[in-house]
Amino acid sequence: MSKVIKGVIAVAVIGAVGVLGTNWYLGKQLKEAIAQQQQELAIQGMALSYNDASVNALTHSWTVSGISFKGPQGDLFKVAEVSSNNFDMDQVQPHSLAEFSGLELSPELLQEAPAELKDALGKVKLHGRLESHYDASKGTFESSTLLDDKSLGEVEMQFSTAGATPFIEFANQYSQKLKNNPPKGANAERELLGQLMPKLQQMAINNVSLRVKDGGLVDLFYRLRAADTGLDKTRLQQQLGQQVAMNPLLTDAQRQTLQDFFQGGHELTIKASPSEQLSVGEMMTPAFQQRFSTPQQLLHFLGLTFNGNGFEA
């Protein structure tokens, strides 16, 4: 065997050992973080258990599988797997992605549900995905959150903001503070809120959207409302249709888009894109509110649009 081949093999072995060692260390950190969470939940009378937790240093990812939550009355729900591409919890990364799959409600939890809903809720296996992008050079932050289930459909929310740097820097600093000296109690929460609000008010909304794809979600809504009000689906649809038809802020096309969605089996996207880039703080001032003499003017400023099954109104 040549010296070159031996050298390549030696480098490969050393590299493999290094990766395995790093994965073991980061995996140990992850398990310690979970153990701390278990202790905090135990104080609230809840229990968290899992089958496995691992970290991959090469892909900058971690995975926890076989998760189960229990309360004083028994099982609450379980999650097949939770994963993230970012194990650095001390800094907001330029791109991060987290997912969970197979979230199921426990039979014990469903005992409190109306009998006619137990079957539908018992079939739910929820998947969630949270993805974010932060551009430090521009100070922009974008986020997309998706929840989907084969028996219900999809719900997705997206937003994009400018002026996010003060908030991100505060988040990084607070993360370090939590790591070194975790604050506790109601006073700590109030202090955090007081520090957080000024940072949030500096952010400006570029756009925000909500997309709902119905695959059974609308029908479940009617069944939940029927259990609460005693009204059947037909009557509830009529009520919603009347409320939409009488709304003076909507155009005829927007009313039709909403009414079609409430019939079931449709997709609806509601999006707002303000015509000016104003910070949240500026939009909370009396001067901003006084700019609009009618609700229609405010909606025009927000750039509100409805999109249903490819039709925009």
CSV table of C-alpha atoms in Angstrom, one decimal:
chain,number,residue,atom,x,y,z
A,1,MET,CA,0.0,0.0,0.0
A,2,SER,CA,1.5,3.4,-1.0
A,3,LYS,CA,2.2,6.1,1.5
A,4,VAL,CA,-0.4,8.3,-0.3
A,5,ILE,CA,-3.2,5.8,0.1
A,6,LYS,CA,-2.1,5.2,3.8
A,7,GLY,CA,-2.2,9.0,4.3
A,8,VAL,CA,-5.7,9.3,2.8
A,9,ILE,CA,-7.0,6.5,4.9
A,10,ALA,CA,-5.4,8.0,8.0
A,11,VAL,CA,-7.0,11.4,7.3
A,12,ALA,CA,-10.3,9.8,6.7
A,13,VAL,CA,-10.1,7.8,10.0
A,14,ILE,CA,-9.1,10.9,12.0
A,15,GLY,CA,-11.9,12.9,10.3
A,16,ALA,CA,-14.5,10.2,11.1
A,17,VAL,CA,-13.3,10.0,14.7
A,18,GLY,CA,-13.5,13.8,15.0
A,19,VAL,CA,-17.0,14.0,13.6
A,20,LEU,CA,-18.2,11.1,15.9
A,21,GLY,CA,-16.6,12.8,18.9
A,22,THR,CA,-18.2,16.2,18.0
A,23,ASN,CA,-21.6,14.5,17.5
A,24,TRP,CA,-21.3,12.8,20.9
A,25,TYR,CA,-20.4,16.1,22.6
A,26,LEU,CA,-23.2,18.0,21.0
A,27,GLY,CA,-25.6,15.1,21.6
A,28,LYS,CA,-24.7,15.2,25.2
A,29,GLN,CA,-25.4,19.0,25.3
A,30,LEU,CA,-28.8,18.3,23.6
A,31,LYS,CA,-29.7,15.7,26.2
A,32,GLU,CA,-28.7,18.0,29.0
A,33,ALA,CA,-31.0,20.7,27.5
A,34,ILE,CA,-33.9,18.2,27.4
A,35,ALA,CA,-33.2,17.1,31.0
A,36,GLN,CA,-33.5,20.8,32.1
A,37,GLN,CA,-36.8,21.1,30.2
A,38,GLN,CA,-38.0,17.9,31.9
A,39,GLN,CA,-37.3,19.4,35.3
A,40,GLU,CA,-39.1,22.6,34.5
A,41,LEU,CA,-42.2,20.7,33.2
A,42,ALA,CA,-42.2,18.5,36.3
A,43,ILE,CA,-42.7,21.6,38.4
A,44,GLN,CA,-45.9,22.2,36.4
A,45,GLY,CA,-47.1,18.6,36.9
A,46,MET,CA,-46.1,17.5,33.4
A,47,ALA,CA,-43.7,14.8,32.2
A,48,LEU,CA,-41.7,14.7,29.0
A,49,SER,CA,-40.1,11.5,27.7
A,50,TYR,CA,-38.3,10.6,24.5
A,51,ASN,CA,-36.7,7.5,22.8
A,52,ASP,CA,-33.6,9.1,21.2
A,53,ALA,CA,-31.7,12.4,20.7
A,54,SER,CA,-28.8,12.8,18.3
A,55,VAL,CA,-26.8,15.6,16.7
A,56,ASN,CA,-25.0,15.6,13.3
A,57,ALA,CA,-22.1,18.2,13.2
A,58,LEU,CA,-21.7,17.8,9.5
A,59,THR,CA,-25.2,18.8,8.6
A,60,HIS,CA,-25.6,21.2,11.6
A,61,SER,CA,-28.8,19.3,12.6
A,62,TRP,CA,-30.3,17.6,15.6
A,63,THR,CA,-33.2,15.2,16.0
A,64,VAL,CA,-35.3,14.0,18.9
A,65,SER,CA,-37.7,11.1,18.3
A,66,GLY,CA,-40.4,9.2,20.2
A,67,ILE,CA,-41.5,12.2,22.3
A,68,SER,CA,-44.4,11.9,24.7
A,69,PHE,CA,-46.1,14.5,27.0
A,70,LYS,CA,-48.1,13.5,30.1
A,71,GLY,CA,-50.1,15.6,32.5
A,72,PRO,CA,-51.6,14.9,35.9
A,73,GLN,CA,-54.6,13.1,34.2
A,74,GLY,CA,-52.5,10.9,31.9
A,75,ASP,CA,-51.1,11.1,28.3
A,76,LEU,CA,-51.6,14.4,26.4
A,77,PHE,CA,-50.0,13.9,23.0
A,78,LYS,CA,-47.0,12.3,21.3
A,79,VAL,CA,-44.7,13.4,18.5
A,80,ALA,CA,-42.9,11.0,16.3
A,81,GLU,CA,-39.9,13.3,15.6
A,82,VAL,CA,-38.7,16.9,16.0
A,83,SER,CA,-35.6,18.1,14.1
A,84,SER,CA,-33.7,21.2,13.3
A,85,ASN,CA,-30.8,22.1,11.0
A,86,ASN,CA,-29.4,24.5,13.7
A,87,PHE,CA,-28.0,23.3,17.0
A,88,ASP,CA,-26.5,26.7,17.9
A,89,MET,CA,-29.1,28.0,20.3
A,90,ASP,CA,-26.9,31.1,21.2
A,91,GLN,CA,-27.2,33.0,17.9
A,92,VAL,CA,-29.9,33.6,15.3
A,93,GLN,CA,-28.6,32.0,12.2
A,94,PRO,CA,-29.0,33.4,8.6
A,95,HIS,CA,-31.2,30.4,7.8
A,96,SER,CA,-32.9,28.0,10.1
A,97,LEU,CA,-35.3,25.2,9.7
A,98,ALA,CA,-37.2,23.2,12.3
A,99,GLU,CA,-39.8,20.5,11.8
A,100,PHE,CA,-42.0,18.1,13.7
A,101,SER,CA,-44.0,15.1,12.4
A,102,GLY,CA,-46.6,12.7,13.7
A,103,LEU,CA,-48.2,14.8,16.4
A,104,GLU,CA,-51.1,12.8,17.7
A,105,LEU,CA,-53.6,13.5,20.5
A,106,SER,CA,-53.9,10.8,23.1
A,107,PRO,CA,-57.1,8.9,23.7
A,108,GLU,CA,-57.1,10.2,27.3
A,109,LEU,CA,-57.1,13.8,26.0
A,110,LEU,CA,-59.9,13.0,23.5
A,111,GLN,CA,-62.2,11.8,26.2
A,112,GLU,CA,-63.2,15.4,26.8
A,113,ALA,CA,-64.1,15.9,23.1
A,114,PRO,CA,-67.7,15.6,21.9
A,115,ALA,CA,-68.4,12.0,20.8
A,116,GLU,CA,-69.0,13.0,17.1
A,117,LEU,CA,-65.5,14.6,17.0
A,118,LYS,CA,-63.4,11.9,18.6
A,119,ASP,CA,-63.0,9.9,15.4
A,120,ALA,CA,-61.9,12.9,13.3
A,121,LEU,CA,-59.5,14.2,15.9
A,122,GLY,CA,-58.2,10.7,16.6
A,123,LYS,CA,-57.0,10.5,12.9
A,124,VAL,CA,-55.0,13.7,13.1
A,125,LYS,CA,-51.2,13.3,12.5
A,126,LEU,CA,-50.0,16.8,12.4
A,127,HIS,CA,-46.8,17.9,10.6
A,128,GLY,CA,-45.2,21.3,11.2
A,129,ARG,CA,-42.4,23.3,9.6
A,130,LEU,CA,-40.9,26.6,10.7
A,131,GLU,CA,-38.3,28.2,8.4
A,132,SER,CA,-36.7,31.6,8.8
A,133,HIS,CA,-34.1,33.8,7.0
A,134,TYR,CA,-32.2,36.7,8.5
A,135,ASP,CA,-30.1,39.0,6.3
A,136,ALA,CA,-27.8,41.0,8.6
A,137,SER,CA,-26.7,43.3,5.8
A,138,LYS,CA,-30.2,44.5,5.0
A,139,GLY,CA,-31.8,44.0,8.5
A,140,THR,CA,-34.6,41.9,7.0
A,141,PHE,CA,-36.2,38.8,8.6
A,142,GLU,CA,-38.5,36.4,6.9
A,143,SER,CA,-40.4,33.5,8.4
A,144,SER,CA,-42.7,30.8,7.1
A,145,THR,CA,-44.8,28.5,9.3
A,146,LEU,CA,-46.7,25.5,7.9
A,147,LEU,CA,-49.1,23.1,9.7
A,148,ASP,CA,-50.6,20.3,7.6
A,149,ASP,CA,-52.5,17.1,8.1
A,150,LYS,CA,-53.8,14.7,5.5
A,151,SER,CA,-57.3,14.6,7.0
A,152,LEU,CA,-57.6,18.4,7.5
A,153,GLY,CA,-55.5,20.3,5.0
A,154,GLU,CA,-52.9,23.0,5.4
A,155,VAL,CA,-52.5,26.3,7.2
A,156,GLU,CA,-49.4,28.5,6.3
A,157,MET,CA,-48.4,31.9,7.6
A,158,GLN,CA,-45.6,34.0,6.1
A,159,PHE,CA,-44.2,37.4,7.0
A,160,SER,CA,-41.3,39.6,6.0
A,161,THR,CA,-40.0,42.5,8.0
A,162,ALA,CA,-37.4,45.2,7.8
A,163,GLY,CA,-35.5,46.9,10.7
A,164,ALA,CA,-35.1,43.5,12.4
A,165,THR,CA,-31.4,44.1,13.5
A,166,PRO,CA,-32.2,45.5,17.0
A,167,PHE,CA,-34.6,42.7,17.8
A,168,ILE,CA,-32.1,40.0,16.5
A,169,GLU,CA,-29.2,41.5,18.5
A,170,PHE,CA,-31.4,41.6,21.6
A,171,ALA,CA,-32.4,38.0,21.1
A,172,ASN,CA,-28.8,36.9,20.8
A,173,GLN,CA,-27.9,38.8,24.0
A,174,TYR,CA,-30.8,37.4,25.9
A,175,SER,CA,-30.0,33.9,24.8
A,176,GLN,CA,-26.5,34.3,26.4
A,177,LYS,CA,-28.1,35.6,29.5
A,178,LEU,CA,-30.4,32.6,29.7
A,179,LYS,CA,-27.5,30.3,29.3
A,180,ASN,CA,-25.3,31.9,32.0
A,181,ASN,CA,-28.0,33.0,34.5
A,182,PRO,CA,-31.5,32.0,33.7
A,183,PRO,CA,-34.1,34.5,35.1
A,184,LYS,CA,-37.1,33.1,36.8
A,185,GLY,CA,-40.5,34.3,38.0
A,186,ALA,CA,-43.2,36.7,36.9
A,187,ASN,CA,-40.9,39.7,37.4
A,188,ALA,CA,-38.4,38.2,34.9
A,189,GLU,CA,-41.2,37.8,32.3
A,190,ARG,CA,-42.4,41.4,32.8
A,191,GLU,CA,-38.8,42.7,32.5
A,192,LEU,CA,-38.3,40.7,29.3
A,193,LEU,CA,-41.6,42.1,27.8
A,194,GLY,CA,-40.5,45.6,28.7
A,195,GLN,CA,-37.2,45.2,26.9
A,196,LEU,CA,-38.7,43.3,24.0
A,197,MET,CA,-41.5,45.7,23.0
A,198,PRO,CA,-39.2,48.7,22.0
A,199,LYS,CA,-37.3,46.3,19.7
A,200,LEU,CA,-40.4,45.0,18.1
A,201,GLN,CA,-41.7,48.5,17.5
A,202,GLN,CA,-38.7,49.3,15.4
A,203,MET,CA,-39.6,46.6,12.9
A,204,ALA,CA,-41.5,47.4,9.8
A,205,ILE,CA,-43.9,44.9,8.1
A,206,ASN,CA,-43.1,44.4,4.4
A,207,ASN,CA,-45.9,41.8,3.9
A,208,VAL,CA,-47.8,39.1,5.8
A,209,SER,CA,-50.0,36.4,4.4
A,210,LEU,CA,-52.2,33.6,5.7
A,211,ARG,CA,-53.0,30.6,3.4
A,212,VAL,CA,-55.6,27.9,4.3
A,213,LYS,CA,-56.1,24.8,2.1
A,214,ASP,CA,-59.2,22.9,3.1
A,215,GLY,CA,-59.1,19.2,3.2
A,216,GLY,CA,-61.6,18.7,6.1
A,217,LEU,CA,-60.7,21.7,8.2
A,218,VAL,CA,-63.8,23.7,7.3
A,219,ASP,CA,-66.1,20.7,8.0
A,220,LEU,CA,-64.3,20.2,11.4
A,221,PHE,CA,-65.0,23.9,12.1
A,222,TYR,CA,-68.7,23.5,11.5
A,223,ARG,CA,-68.8,20.4,13.6
A,224,LEU,CA,-67.1,22.2,16.5
A,225,ARG,CA,-69.5,25.1,16.2
A,226,ALA,CA,-72.5,22.7,16.0
A,227,ALA,CA,-71.4,21.1,19.2
A,228,ASP,CA,-71.2,24.5,20.8
A,229,THR,CA,-74.3,26.2,19.4
A,230,GLY,CA,-76.6,23.3,18.5
A,231,LEU,CA,-76.9,24.6,14.9
A,232,ASP,CA,-76.4,22.3,11.9
A,233,LYS,CA,-73.8,22.8,9.2
A,234,THR,CA,-76.4,24.3,6.7
A,235,ARG,CA,-77.6,26.9,9.2
A,236,LEU,CA,-74.0,27.8,10.1
A,237,GLN,CA,-73.1,28.2,6.4
A,238,GLN,CA,-76.1,30.5,5.9
A,239,GLN,CA,-75.0,32.7,8.9
A,240,LEU,CA,-71.5,33.0,7.7
A,241,GLY,CA,-72.7,33.8,4.1
A,242,GLN,CA,-75.0,36.5,5.4
A,243,GLN,CA,-72.2,38.1,7.5
A,244,VAL,CA,-69.8,38.1,4.5
A,245,ALA,CA,-72.5,39.5,2.1
A,246,MET,CA,-73.3,42.3,4.5
A,247,ASN,CA,-69.7,43.3,5.1
A,248,PRO,CA,-69.3,46.8,3.6
A,249,LEU,CA,-65.5,46.7,3.6
A,250,LEU,CA,-65.2,43.9,1.0
A,251,THR,CA,-65.6,44.0,-2.7
A,252,ASP,CA,-68.0,41.7,-4.5
A,253,ALA,CA,-65.2,39.6,-5.7
A,254,GLN,CA,-63.8,39.3,-2.2
A,255,ARG,CA,-67.2,38.3,-0.8
A,256,GLN,CA,-67.5,35.6,-3.4
A,257,THR,CA,-64.0,34.3,-2.6
A,258,LEU,CA,-64.8,34.0,1.1
A,259,GLN,CA,-68.3,32.4,0.5
A,260,ASP,CA,-66.7,29.8,-1.9
A,261,PHE,CA,-64.1,28.9,0.8
A,262,PHE,CA,-66.8,28.5,3.5
A,263,GLN,CA,-68.5,25.9,1.3
A,264,GLY,CA,-65.5,23.6,1.8
A,265,GLY,CA,-62.8,22.1,-0.5
A,266,HIS,CA,-61.2,25.4,-1.5
A,267,GLU,CA,-57.9,27.2,-0.9
A,268,LEU,CA,-57.8,30.8,0.5
A,269,THR,CA,-54.9,33.2,0.8
A,270,ILE,CA,-55.2,36.6,2.6
A,271,LYS,CA,-52.3,38.9,2.1
A,272,ALA,CA,-51.4,42.4,3.3
A,273,SER,CA,-48.6,44.5,1.7
A,274,PRO,CA,-48.6,48.1,3.2
A,275,SER,CA,-48.0,50.8,0.6
A,276,GLU,CA,-45.5,52.5,2.9
A,277,GLN,CA,-42.8,51.0,5.0
A,278,LEU,CA,-43.6,52.2,8.5
A,279,SER,CA,-42.4,50.7,11.7
A,280,VAL,CA,-44.8,49.0,14.1
A,281,GLY,CA,-44.2,51.9,16.6
A,282,GLU,CA,-45.2,54.5,14.0
A,283,MET,CA,-48.4,52.5,13.1
A,284,MET,CA,-49.4,52.5,16.8
A,285,THR,CA,-49.4,56.3,17.1
A,286,PRO,CA,-52.5,58.5,17.0
A,287,ALA,CA,-51.0,60.4,14.1
A,288,PHE,CA,-51.1,57.3,11.9
A,289,GLN,CA,-54.7,56.5,12.9
A,290,GLN,CA,-55.8,60.0,12.1
A,291,ARG,CA,-54.6,59.6,8.5
A,292,PHE,CA,-57.6,57.4,7.6
A,293,SER,CA,-61.1,58.8,7.8
A,294,THR,CA,-62.7,55.5,6.7
A,295,PRO,CA,-61.9,51.8,7.2
A,296,GLN,CA,-61.7,51.5,3.4
A,297,GLN,CA,-58.8,53.9,3.3
A,298,LEU,CA,-57.0,51.8,6.0
A,299,LEU,CA,-57.5,48.6,4.0
A,300,HIS,CA,-56.2,50.3,0.9
A,301,PHE,CA,-53.1,51.4,2.7
A,302,LEU,CA,-52.6,47.8,4.0
A,303,GLY,CA,-52.9,46.5,0.4
A,304,LEU,CA,-55.3,43.7,1.5
A,305,THR,CA,-56.0,41.0,-1.1
A,306,PHE,CA,-57.9,37.7,-1.2
A,307,ASN,CA,-56.8,34.8,-3.4
A,308,GLY,CA,-59.0,31.8,-3.7
A,309,ASN,CA,-58.2,28.9,-6.0
A,310,GLY,CA,-56.1,31.0,-8.3
A,311,PHE,CA,-58.4,34.0,-8.3
A,312,GLU,CA,-57.3,37.3,-6.8
A,313,ALA,CA,-59.7,39.9,-5.5
